[in-house]
Tab-separated table of C-alpha atoms and ligand atoms in Angstrom:
chain	number	residue	atom	x	y	z
A	56	MET	CA	-10.420	5.273	-10.158
A	57	LYS	CA	-13.099	6.916	-11.171
A	58	PHE	CA	-16.647	7.143	-9.692
A	59	SER	CA	-18.957	8.627	-11.753
A	60	LEU	CA	-22.565	8.669	-9.808
A	61	PHE	CA	-22.724	12.365	-10.951
A	62	SER	CA	-22.291	11.427	-14.602
A	63	LEU	CA	-24.824	8.161	-14.231
A	64	ALA	CA	-27.328	10.448	-12.871
A	65	ARG	CA	-26.696	12.779	-15.630
A	66	GLN	CA	-26.637	10.702	-18.440
A	67	ALA	CA	-29.609	8.196	-17.093
A	68	VAL	CA	-32.108	11.185	-18.143
A	69	GLY	CA	-34.747	9.255	-19.989
A	70	GLY	CA	-34.761	6.551	-17.531
A	71	ALA	CA	-38.207	5.098	-16.049
A	72	ALA	CA	-37.198	6.723	-12.641
A	73	TRP	CA	-37.234	10.237	-14.187
A	74	PRO	CA	-40.615	12.434	-14.158
A	75	PRO	CA	-41.922	12.287	-17.500
A	76	GLN	CA	-41.209	15.703	-18.663
A	77	TRP	CA	-37.855	15.424	-18.003
A	78	ARG	CA	-37.262	12.079	-20.236
A	79	ASP	CA	-36.026	12.201	-23.909
A	80	ALA	CA	-38.664	11.951	-26.310
A	81	GLU	CA	-36.229	9.065	-27.909
A	82	PRO	CA	-33.645	8.065	-25.146
A	83	LYS	CA	-30.548	8.025	-26.684
A	84	PRO	CA	-27.920	5.408	-24.684
A	85	ALA	CA	-25.993	7.268	-22.200
A	86	TYR	CA	-23.420	4.434	-22.849
A	87	ASP	CA	-22.523	2.963	-26.102
A	88	VAL	CA	-21.384	-0.320	-23.889
A	89	VAL	CA	-22.645	-0.785	-20.264
A	90	ILE	CA	-20.367	-4.352	-19.277
A	91	VAL	CA	-21.970	-5.875	-15.976
A	92	GLY	CA	-18.929	-7.535	-13.900
A	93	ALA	CA	-15.623	-5.819	-12.722
A	94	GLY	CA	-13.535	-8.719	-12.406
A	95	GLY	CA	-10.392	-9.356	-14.695
A	96	HIS	CA	-12.829	-10.601	-17.962
A	97	GLY	CA	-14.926	-7.479	-17.405
A	98	LEU	CA	-12.444	-5.036	-17.102
A	99	ALA	CA	-9.772	-6.397	-19.862
A	100	THR	CA	-12.941	-6.068	-22.350
A	101	ALA	CA	-13.405	-2.570	-21.088
A	102	TYR	CA	-9.853	-1.773	-21.774
A	103	TYR	CA	-9.569	-3.364	-25.485
A	104	LEU	CA	-12.921	-1.803	-26.609
A	105	ALA	CA	-11.079	1.278	-25.925
A	106	LYS	CA	-7.808	0.398	-26.845
A	107	GLU	CA	-8.186	-1.711	-29.976
A	108	HIS	CA	-11.821	-0.410	-31.089
A	109	GLY	CA	-12.051	3.292	-30.042
A	110	ILE	CA	-14.979	2.819	-27.906
A	111	ARG	CA	-14.535	4.707	-24.766
A	112	ASN	CA	-17.745	5.552	-23.641
A	113	ILE	CA	-17.963	2.525	-21.662
A	114	ALA	CA	-19.358	1.750	-18.008
A	115	VAL	CA	-18.300	-1.191	-16.031
A	116	LEU	CA	-20.524	-1.895	-13.364
A	117	ASP	CA	-20.054	-4.425	-10.279
A	118	LYS	CA	-22.244	-5.187	-7.126
A	119	GLY	CA	-19.096	-5.155	-4.970
A	120	TRP	CA	-15.615	-3.799	-5.271
A	121	LEU	CA	-13.421	-4.546	-8.683
A	122	GLY	CA	-11.943	-7.906	-8.574
A	123	GLY	CA	-14.092	-8.769	-5.596
A	124	GLY	CA	-15.137	-11.868	-7.416
A	125	ASN	CA	-13.144	-15.150	-8.670
A	126	THR	CA	-10.586	-12.994	-10.037
A	127	GLY	CA	-8.952	-11.804	-6.662
A	128	ARG	CA	-9.916	-15.141	-5.177
A	129	ASN	CA	-8.314	-17.805	-7.596
A	130	THR	CA	-4.797	-19.400	-7.537
A	131	THR	CA	-3.935	-18.058	-10.383
A	132	ILE	CA	-2.768	-20.829	-12.949
A	133	ILE	CA	-1.793	-19.836	-16.284
A	134	ARG	CA	-1.231	-22.373	-19.258
A	135	SER	CA	-2.607	-23.142	-22.351
A	136	ASN	CA	-1.760	-26.988	-22.821
A	137	TYR	CA	-5.520	-27.593	-23.613
A	138	LEU	CA	-6.461	-30.804	-25.866
A	139	ARG	CA	-8.968	-29.173	-28.297
A	140	ASP	CA	-8.021	-27.093	-30.894
A	141	GLU	CA	-10.401	-24.503	-30.025
A	142	SER	CA	-9.605	-24.255	-26.399
A	143	ALA	CA	-5.508	-24.228	-26.692
A	144	ALA	CA	-6.489	-21.470	-29.739
A	145	ILE	CA	-8.234	-19.061	-27.063
A	146	TYR	CA	-6.027	-20.333	-24.039
A	147	GLU	CA	-2.482	-19.655	-26.320
A	148	HIS	CA	-3.863	-16.162	-27.601
A	149	ALA	CA	-4.066	-15.204	-23.764
A	150	LEU	CA	-0.732	-16.660	-22.687
A	151	LYS	CA	0.768	-14.490	-25.265
A	152	LEU	CA	-0.682	-11.460	-24.023
A	153	TRP	CA	0.414	-12.486	-20.857
A	154	GLU	CA	3.879	-12.399	-21.772
A	155	THR	CA	3.927	-8.535	-22.512
A	156	LEU	CA	0.861	-7.458	-20.209
A	157	SER	CA	2.934	-5.572	-17.693
A	158	GLN	CA	4.188	-3.524	-20.093
A	159	ASP	CA	1.222	-2.839	-22.044
A	160	LEU	CA	-0.537	-2.225	-18.536
A	161	ASN	CA	2.493	-0.192	-17.532
A	162	TYR	CA	1.377	-2.364	-14.494
A	163	ASN	CA	3.600	-5.443	-12.656
A	164	VAL	CA	0.764	-8.259	-12.942
A	165	MET	CA	3.683	-10.394	-11.505
A	166	TYR	CA	3.549	-12.668	-14.536
A	167	SER	CA	5.959	-15.540	-13.419
A	168	PRO	CA	6.347	-18.501	-16.312
A	169	ARG	CA	8.006	-20.713	-13.650
A	170	GLY	CA	6.470	-24.144	-15.790
A	171	VAL	CA	3.139	-26.032	-14.752
A	172	MET	CA	3.819	-29.645	-14.258
A	173	MET	CA	0.819	-32.242	-14.363
A	174	LEU	CA	1.544	-35.611	-12.785
A	175	ALA	CA	0.278	-39.242	-13.984
A	176	HIS	CA	-0.219	-41.534	-11.834
A	177	ASN	CA	-1.610	-44.421	-13.746
A	178	GLU	CA	-1.465	-45.932	-17.123
A	179	HIS	CA	-4.736	-43.791	-17.932
A	180	ASP	CA	-2.836	-40.641	-16.773
A	181	ILE	CA	0.267	-41.499	-19.133
A	182	ARG	CA	-1.942	-41.781	-21.972
A	183	VAL	CA	-4.028	-38.994	-21.555
A	184	PHE	CA	-0.962	-36.572	-21.018
A	185	LYS	CA	0.943	-37.840	-23.642
A	186	ARG	CA	-1.750	-37.675	-26.324
A	187	HIS	CA	-2.138	-33.727	-24.962
A	188	VAL	CA	1.772	-33.536	-25.402
A	189	HIS	CA	1.479	-34.702	-28.822
A	190	ALA	CA	-1.935	-32.653	-29.810
A	191	ASN	CA	-0.011	-29.598	-28.354
A	192	ARG	CA	3.072	-30.186	-30.406
A	193	LEU	CA	0.965	-29.632	-33.640
A	194	GLN	CA	-0.828	-27.040	-32.372
A	195	GLY	CA	2.328	-25.501	-31.691
A	196	ILE	CA	2.083	-25.046	-28.178
A	197	ASP	CA	4.875	-26.460	-25.798
A	198	ASN	CA	4.376	-29.070	-23.500
A	199	GLU	CA	6.751	-31.974	-22.907
A	200	TRP	CA	6.949	-35.609	-21.084
A	201	LEU	CA	9.253	-36.048	-18.113
A	202	THR	CA	9.910	-39.038	-16.485
A	203	ALA	CA	9.283	-39.529	-12.430
A	204	GLU	CA	12.969	-38.498	-11.941
A	205	GLN	CA	13.076	-35.449	-14.525
A	206	ALA	CA	9.361	-34.109	-12.649
A	207	LYS	CA	11.520	-34.507	-9.088
A	208	ALA	CA	14.527	-32.913	-10.724
A	209	PHE	CA	12.129	-30.110	-11.862
A	210	CYS	CA	10.122	-30.014	-8.456
A	211	PRO	CA	12.710	-31.109	-5.506
A	212	PRO	CA	10.151	-31.475	-2.865
A	213	LEU	CA	8.077	-34.006	-4.900
A	214	TYR	CA	7.807	-37.585	-3.145
A	215	ILE	CA	8.646	-40.032	-6.089
A	216	GLY	CA	9.012	-43.250	-4.236
A	217	SER	CA	6.855	-46.424	-5.508
A	218	ASP	CA	5.225	-46.733	-1.764
A	219	ALA	CA	3.382	-43.804	-2.370
A	220	ARG	CA	-0.572	-44.565	-2.469
A	221	TYR	CA	-0.489	-42.925	-6.051
A	222	PRO	CA	2.730	-43.109	-6.739
A	223	ILE	CA	4.384	-40.832	-9.432
A	224	LEU	CA	4.721	-42.134	-13.113
A	225	GLY	CA	5.483	-39.361	-15.047
A	226	ALA	CA	4.400	-35.506	-15.546
A	227	ALA	CA	3.448	-32.968	-18.436
A	228	LEU	CA	5.331	-29.711	-18.197
A	229	GLN	CA	4.479	-26.573	-19.735
A	230	ARG	CA	7.451	-24.355	-19.397
A	231	ARG	CA	5.671	-21.194	-20.516
A	232	GLY	CA	3.346	-21.974	-17.793
A	233	GLY	CA	3.089	-20.294	-14.184
A	234	VAL	CA	0.863	-17.640	-12.298
A	235	ALA	CA	0.778	-14.016	-12.014
A	236	ARG	CA	-0.913	-11.890	-9.372
A	237	HIS	CA	-4.579	-11.698	-9.278
A	238	ASP	CA	-5.320	-8.214	-7.761
A	239	ALA	CA	-3.008	-6.298	-10.197
A	240	VAL	CA	-4.425	-7.989	-13.136
A	241	ALA	CA	-7.784	-6.075	-11.899
A	242	TRP	CA	-6.022	-3.220	-11.034
A	243	GLY	CA	-3.979	-2.793	-14.060
A	244	TYR	CA	-6.737	-3.631	-16.568
A	245	ALA	CA	-8.868	-1.062	-14.609
A	246	ARG	CA	-6.467	2.142	-14.542
A	247	ALA	CA	-5.340	1.356	-18.005
A	248	ALA	CA	-9.413	1.557	-18.818
A	249	SER	CA	-10.145	4.520	-16.491
A	250	ALA	CA	-7.276	6.349	-18.362
A	251	MET	CA	-9.019	6.311	-21.577
A	252	GLY	CA	-12.520	7.323	-19.946
A	253	VAL	CA	-14.292	4.358	-19.325
A	254	ASP	CA	-16.318	4.401	-15.857
A	255	ILE	CA	-15.855	2.197	-13.034
A	256	VAL	CA	-18.980	1.886	-10.744
A	257	GLN	CA	-18.354	-0.182	-8.018
A	258	ASN	CA	-21.238	-0.983	-5.267
A	259	CYS	CA	-23.747	-0.694	-8.080
A	260	GLU	CA	-25.678	-3.999	-8.848
A	261	VAL	CA	-27.792	-4.943	-11.796
A	262	THR	CA	-31.173	-5.785	-10.969
A	263	GLY	CA	-32.716	-5.840	-14.328
A	264	ILE	CA	-32.319	-5.346	-18.256
A	265	SER	CA	-34.583	-3.608	-20.151
A	266	ARG	CA	-35.312	-4.395	-23.200
A	267	SER	CA	-37.548	-2.266	-26.306
A	268	PRO	CA	-40.559	-3.431	-27.520
A	269	GLU	CA	-38.761	-5.433	-30.367
A	270	GLY	CA	-36.861	-7.079	-28.004
A	271	ALA	CA	-33.539	-5.548	-27.906
A	272	ALA	CA	-31.775	-5.188	-24.937
A	273	THR	CA	-31.756	-1.084	-24.092
A	274	GLY	CA	-30.473	-0.707	-20.794
A	275	VAL	CA	-29.933	-1.819	-17.361
A	276	GLU	CA	-31.985	-1.292	-13.917
A	277	THR	CA	-29.343	-0.783	-10.994
A	278	THR	CA	-29.438	-0.399	-7.217
A	279	ARG	CA	-28.301	3.308	-8.238
A	280	GLY	CA	-30.440	3.681	-10.982
A	281	ALA	CA	-31.670	3.076	-14.565
A	282	ILE	CA	-28.736	3.156	-17.441
A	283	HIS	CA	-29.039	3.142	-21.132
A	284	ALA	CA	-27.077	1.547	-23.058
A	285	GLY	CA	-26.431	1.094	-26.713
A	286	LYS	CA	-24.800	-2.477	-26.249
A	287	ILE	CA	-24.628	-4.619	-22.527
A	288	ALA	CA	-22.247	-7.242	-21.991
A	289	VAL	CA	-22.700	-9.757	-19.061
A	290	VAL	CA	-19.412	-10.867	-17.575
A	291	ALA	CA	-20.510	-11.843	-14.233
A	292	ALA	CA	-18.957	-15.354	-13.630
A	293	GLY	CA	-21.126	-17.303	-11.030
A	294	HIS	CA	-23.656	-15.261	-11.247
A	295	THR	CA	-24.774	-15.141	-15.385
A	296	SER	CA	-27.586	-17.408	-15.260
A	297	VAL	CA	-29.044	-14.906	-13.123
A	298	LEU	CA	-28.627	-12.007	-15.206
A	299	MET	CA	-29.284	-13.678	-18.192
A	300	GLY	CA	-33.111	-14.718	-16.651
A	301	MET	CA	-33.729	-10.810	-16.197
A	302	ALA	CA	-33.506	-10.469	-20.375
A	303	GLY	CA	-35.361	-13.830	-20.536
A	304	VAL	CA	-32.298	-15.979	-21.850
A	305	ARG	CA	-32.076	-19.418	-19.976
A	306	MET	CA	-28.461	-20.511	-19.545
A	307	PRO	CA	-26.747	-24.078	-19.897
A	308	LEU	CA	-24.861	-23.075	-16.755
A	309	GLU	CA	-24.466	-24.785	-13.146
A	310	SER	CA	-23.124	-22.425	-10.268
A	311	PHE	CA	-20.430	-24.189	-7.875
A	312	PRO	CA	-18.543	-23.155	-4.542
A	313	LEU	CA	-14.879	-23.632	-5.487
A	314	GLN	CA	-12.232	-23.013	-2.918
A	315	ALA	CA	-8.736	-22.409	-2.149
A	316	LEU	CA	-6.478	-22.289	1.206
A	317	VAL	CA	-2.709	-20.966	1.769
A	318	SER	CA	-0.425	-21.981	4.341
A	319	GLU	CA	1.577	-19.641	6.504
A	320	PRO	CA	4.811	-18.196	4.658
A	321	VAL	CA	7.886	-19.679	4.431
A	322	LYS	CA	11.094	-19.434	2.366
A	323	PRO	CA	11.128	-20.374	-1.553
A	324	VAL	CA	10.830	-23.812	-1.756
A	325	MET	CA	7.918	-24.784	-4.312
A	326	PRO	CA	10.145	-23.524	-8.224
A	327	CYS	CA	6.768	-23.971	-9.926
A	328	VAL	CA	3.012	-24.817	-10.489
A	329	VAL	CA	2.004	-28.948	-9.689
A	330	MET	CA	-1.210	-30.182	-10.635
A	331	SER	CA	-2.840	-33.700	-10.063
A	332	ASN	CA	-6.089	-34.357	-11.070
A	333	THR	CA	-6.252	-38.193	-9.718
A	334	VAL	CA	-4.902	-37.152	-6.355
A	335	HIS	CA	-7.078	-33.822	-6.824
A	336	ALA	CA	-5.061	-31.190	-5.830
A	337	TYR	CA	-2.686	-28.595	-6.990
A	338	ILE	CA	-0.194	-26.031	-5.422
A	339	SER	CA	2.184	-23.175	-6.179
A	340	GLN	CA	4.247	-20.763	-3.946
A	341	SER	CA	3.201	-17.268	-3.911
A	342	ASP	CA	6.050	-14.444	-3.786
A	343	LYS	CA	4.863	-13.676	-0.228
A	344	GLY	CA	6.053	-17.384	0.784
A	345	GLU	CA	2.343	-18.736	1.143
A	346	LEU	CA	1.754	-22.236	-0.208
A	347	VAL	CA	-1.225	-21.780	-2.764
A	348	ILE	CA	-3.126	-24.579	-2.796
A	349	GLY	CA	-6.485	-24.772	-4.545
A	350	ALA	CA	-9.238	-27.283	-3.619
A	351	GLY	CA	-12.459	-28.854	-5.435
A	352	THR	CA	-15.626	-27.868	-6.193
A	353	ASP	CA	-18.358	-28.846	-3.739
A	354	ALA	CA	-21.081	-31.338	-4.937
A	355	TYR	CA	-23.948	-29.180	-4.993
A	356	THR	CA	-24.692	-26.072	-6.584
A	357	SER	CA	-24.840	-22.725	-4.245
A	358	TYR	CA	-23.930	-19.461	-4.567
A	359	SER	CA	-21.923	-19.513	-1.207
A	360	GLN	CA	-18.850	-18.198	-1.086
A	361	ALA	CA	-17.298	-20.856	1.170
A	362	GLY	CA	-17.572	-24.498	0.330
A	363	GLY	CA	-17.570	-27.477	2.467
A	364	LEU	CA	-14.587	-28.107	4.635
A	365	HIS	CA	-14.126	-31.508	3.898
A	366	ILE	CA	-13.026	-30.504	0.024
A	367	ALA	CA	-10.144	-28.507	1.428
A	368	ALA	CA	-9.364	-31.131	3.970
A	369	HIS	CA	-9.256	-34.012	1.361
A	370	THR	CA	-7.305	-31.449	-0.645
A	371	LEU	CA	-4.689	-31.230	1.823
A	372	GLU	CA	-4.347	-35.386	2.499
A	373	ALA	CA	-4.196	-35.264	-1.231
A	374	ILE	CA	-1.115	-32.533	-0.798
A	375	CYS	CA	0.523	-34.174	2.049
A	376	GLU	CA	1.204	-37.455	0.410
A	377	LEU	CA	2.581	-35.634	-2.902
A	378	PHE	CA	4.493	-33.505	-0.694
A	379	PRO	CA	5.494	-35.022	2.756
A	380	SER	CA	7.824	-32.268	3.810
A	381	PHE	CA	4.645	-29.827	3.795
A	382	ARG	CA	2.755	-31.732	6.271
A	383	ARG	CA	4.510	-29.805	9.323
A	384	LEU	CA	2.890	-26.167	7.773
A	385	ARG	CA	-0.006	-24.544	9.213
A	386	MET	CA	-2.679	-23.260	6.642
A	387	LEU	CA	-3.531	-19.558	6.959
A	388	ARG	CA	-6.781	-19.088	5.994
A	389	ASN	CA	-9.302	-20.309	3.306
A	390	TRP	CA	-12.064	-19.124	0.851
A	391	GLY	CA	-14.428	-19.686	-1.783
A	392	GLY	CA	-15.789	-18.211	-5.057
A	393	ILE	CA	-18.649	-18.836	-7.229
A	394	VAL	CA	-17.698	-20.319	-10.588
A	395	ASP	CA	-20.130	-21.208	-13.518
A	396	VAL	CA	-19.750	-24.330	-15.479
A	397	THR	CA	-21.128	-25.398	-18.673
A	398	PRO	CA	-22.266	-29.018	-19.853
A	399	ASP	CA	-18.925	-29.229	-22.261
A	400	ARG	CA	-16.922	-27.456	-19.497
A	401	SER	CA	-16.079	-24.750	-22.297
A	402	PRO	CA	-16.664	-21.355	-21.834
A	403	ILE	CA	-19.514	-19.421	-23.874
A	404	ILE	CA	-18.204	-16.280	-25.366
A	405	GLY	CA	-20.391	-13.863	-27.820
A	406	LEU	CA	-24.046	-12.492	-29.099
A	407	THR	CA	-27.422	-14.012	-27.465
A	408	PRO	CA	-30.724	-14.214	-28.641
A	409	VAL	CA	-31.482	-10.858	-27.897
A	410	PRO	CA	-29.916	-8.262	-29.886
A	411	GLY	CA	-27.465	-5.879	-28.345
A	412	LEU	CA	-26.848	-8.484	-25.525
A	413	PHE	CA	-23.583	-10.221	-25.101
A	414	VAL	CA	-21.990	-12.600	-23.219
A	415	ASN	CA	-19.010	-14.030	-21.577
A	416	CYS	CA	-19.188	-16.951	-19.289
A	417	GLY	CA	-18.736	-20.845	-17.977
A	418	TRP	CA	-15.140	-20.792	-17.579
A	419	GLY	CA	-15.532	-22.923	-15.065
A	420	THR	CA	-12.519	-23.539	-12.529
A	421	GLY	CA	-9.714	-21.909	-15.459
A	422	GLY	CA	-10.652	-18.793	-16.484
A	423	PHE	CA	-8.186	-16.635	-14.726
A	424	LYS	CA	-5.670	-17.808	-17.330
A	425	ALA	CA	-7.914	-16.828	-20.532
A	426	THR	CA	-8.460	-13.191	-18.653
A	427	PRO	CA	-6.210	-10.830	-21.625
A	428	GLY	CA	-7.316	-13.327	-24.240
A	429	SER	CA	-10.979	-13.437	-23.430
A	430	GLY	CA	-11.072	-9.658	-23.107
A	431	HIS	CA	-9.415	-9.337	-26.510
A	432	VAL	CA	-11.415	-11.379	-28.545
A	433	PHE	CA	-14.700	-10.639	-26.447
A	434	ALA	CA	-14.225	-6.918	-26.692
A	435	ALA	CA	-13.724	-7.772	-30.926
A	436	THR	CA	-17.252	-9.520	-30.736
A	437	ILE	CA	-18.876	-6.689	-29.219
A	438	ALA	CA	-17.708	-3.619	-31.196
A	439	ARG	CA	-18.569	-5.719	-34.411
A	440	GLY	CA	-21.468	-7.354	-33.573
A	441	GLU	CA	-19.867	-10.637	-35.196
A	442	PRO	CA	-17.765	-13.280	-33.202
A	443	HIS	CA	-14.422	-12.882	-33.332
A	444	PRO	CA	-12.856	-16.160	-34.879
A	445	ILE	CA	-11.167	-17.138	-31.941
A	446	ALA	CA	-14.292	-16.659	-29.844
A	447	ALA	CA	-16.740	-18.501	-32.742
A	448	PRO	CA	-16.775	-22.045	-31.802
A	449	PHE	CA	-17.603	-20.884	-28.296
A	450	ARG	CA	-20.768	-19.414	-29.536
A	451	LEU	CA	-23.905	-20.229	-26.941
A	452	ASP	CA	-26.268	-22.234	-29.642
A	453	ARG	CA	-23.504	-25.015	-29.798
A	454	PHE	CA	-25.782	-26.120	-26.870
A	455	ARG	CA	-28.542	-26.592	-29.627
A	456	THR	CA	-26.413	-27.463	-32.783
A	457	GLY	CA	-24.446	-30.380	-30.947
A	458	GLN	CA	-20.764	-28.917	-31.893
A	459	LEU	CA	-19.349	-29.115	-28.342
A	460	ILE	CA	-15.773	-28.460	-26.741
A	461	ASP	CA	-15.294	-31.560	-24.772
A	462	GLU	CA	-12.578	-30.551	-22.331
A	463	ALA	CA	-13.632	-32.319	-19.171
A	464	ALA	CA	-9.870	-33.366	-18.856
A	465	ALA	CA	-8.970	-29.547	-18.324
A	466	ALA	CA	-8.497	-28.930	-14.698
A	467	ALA	CA	-7.267	-30.637	-12.042
A	468	VAL	CA	-10.099	-30.273	-9.780
A	469	SER	CA	-13.557	-31.709	-10.059
A	470	HIS	CA	-16.156	-31.244	-12.366
B	1948	LIG	C1	-10.896	-20.943	-5.759
B	1948	LIG	C2	-10.541	-20.631	-7.050
B	1948	LIG	C3	-9.581	-21.029	-7.801
B	1948	LIG	C4	-9.438	-20.737	-8.976
B	1948	LIG	N1	-8.258	-21.247	-9.394
B	1948	LIG	C5	-7.989	-20.981	-10.692
B	1948	LIG	C6	-6.737	-20.926	-11.714
B	1948	LIG	O1	-5.736	-21.475	-10.946
B	1948	LIG	N2	-6.294	-20.536	-12.837
B	1948	LIG	C7	-7.582	-20.184	-13.536
B	1948	LIG	O2	-7.147	-19.955	-14.773
B	1948	LIG	N3	-8.819	-19.877	-13.144
B	1948	LIG	C8	-8.840	-20.390	-11.568
B	1948	LIG	N4	-10.279	-19.962	-10.952
B	1948	LIG	C9	-11.165	-19.334	-11.969
B	1948	LIG	C10	-11.707	-17.832	-12.447
B	1948	LIG	O3	-11.033	-17.630	-10.934
B	1948	LIG	C11	-12.456	-17.354	-12.822
B	1948	LIG	O4	-12.492	-18.302	-14.150
B	1948	LIG	C12	-12.109	-16.259	-13.283
B	1948	LIG	O5	-11.678	-15.177	-12.402
B	1948	LIG	C13	-13.481	-15.124	-13.726
B	1948	LIG	O6	-13.061	-13.817	-14.129
B	1948	LIG	P1	-14.385	-13.112	-14.251
B	1948	LIG	O7	-13.983	-11.444	-14.571
B	1948	LIG	O8	-15.231	-13.852	-15.284
B	1948	LIG	O9	-15.365	-13.548	-13.207
B	1948	LIG	P2	-15.152	-12.402	-11.492
B	1948	LIG	O10	-13.969	-11.935	-11.419
B	1948	LIG	O11	-15.549	-13.455	-10.633
B	1948	LIG	O12	-15.988	-11.131	-12.045
B	1948	LIG	C14	-17.552	-10.882	-12.025
B	1948	LIG	C15	-18.130	-9.988	-11.478
B	1948	LIG	O13	-19.586	-9.885	-11.669
B	1948	LIG	C16	-20.155	-8.944	-10.820
B	1948	LIG	N5	-21.714	-9.292	-10.316
B	1948	LIG	C17	-21.973	-10.672	-10.305
B	1948	LIG	N6	-23.717	-10.412	-10.467
B	1948	LIG	C18	-23.600	-9.008	-10.182
B	1948	LIG	C19	-24.683	-8.145	-10.557
B	1948	LIG	N7	-26.322	-8.221	-10.482
B	1948	LIG	N8	-24.777	-6.598	-10.724
B	1948	LIG	C20	-23.416	-6.323	-11.182
B	1948	LIG	N9	-21.951	-6.804	-10.537
B	1948	LIG	C21	-22.127	-8.306	-10.560
B	1948	LIG	C22	-19.019	-9.567	-9.423
B	1948	LIG	O14	-19.120	-9.323	-8.139
B	1948	LIG	C23	-17.550	-9.948	-9.894
B	1948	LIG	O15	-17.201	-8.860	-8.985
B	1948	LIG	C24	-10.386	-20.394	-9.835
B	1948	LIG	C25	-11.745	-19.843	-8.878
B	1948	LIG	C26	-11.626	-19.726	-7.771
B	1948	LIG	C27	-12.836	-19.404	-7.395
């Protein structure tokens, strides 16, 4: 991985930090594009800008280490069986890219399409999921309805007895859904982007966004100096409001801690991913053998990368009801990330009121699965200066025009 402090310093000539005689009369952009946030989405954006649009003079800046944000903290569920056409389009675009990502990056991201099953526990759930199945069929996306017995056959440790507090009445199954190795996704995109000339600068926090007298974004202030940029792309999940506030843009976002936890490693026991919106838990098994369990978001906004333990305890109650045989497992560790959530629970991708400033955020609890698709359409949007057709419905001004994309039932964890 390249650390380009020297090139940063060299290219920052013309920045306010330099003596006047050293500054350019008319500072040129040091980078064509500066991407703020070296998570999966930021790194994928850099990769596709370099690979598909020939823009390689790019810096990806992160205040910590690459992949140290939500990308390295999530439970890696991948699926595309969303309800709205706009959502299904972007998540399916991503799913198709997942299928060949290891080959494209020449890096094993361990994408494993082992099937994602969403459980129905009451009449309302049955109607919601059958509606999803029908909508997905019209969209050309695989999703099928299973009886409780078929769900049990697909996932043997599942308890389907009628004496359960929330009995299982059926399930929706997307067989192409699954999981991937989150760190490998960040590393794979980073290595491939770096090989094409992209600079990735860690421990470099963006503290300000500079603008020309006409109002266009012209560069960033960082803890390692000023950097000029032709275009700036903010992809800093959880912290987007803070960064966009530096350019005077108010975002319709709230930031919440979201947690996950893993059990001690055991032999393969969970063949698929199981999600339950109603009892509020989801679970899969990593290749290391740990059961990976997703908990809910905290009720209060915060930037703490931890979250209240009572949320994790509630999730474990739910898991033990669904899988009584897991009661005897010990939990190894838990952690949290900061997710930013929009009023309609759909992401924001695209242009902003500030010329030269682009934003990609608001993926809430479910943006890992979108990583390749998000980076792909965001790169096209930045390169062309207009929204990629798949990204167009997710523009920021939908909160002014009212063209919302209400996907509130999309995730198994609280919104
Ligand atoms: C516990 C948990 C479980 C989840 N489970 C799933 C799941 O199963 N499936 C799914 O699809 N999604 C899931 N998600 C959501 C998913 O992780 C995110 O939507 C996705 O990873 C966001 O990727 P990103 O690249 O946008 O953000 P991140 O990976 O968070 O990257 C943003 C980067 O911006 C950097 N940054 C912030 N501020 C600054 C600054 N001022 N200057 C420089 N850099 C800055 C951060 O350090 C960070 O590295 C989960 C999230 C959590 C927390």
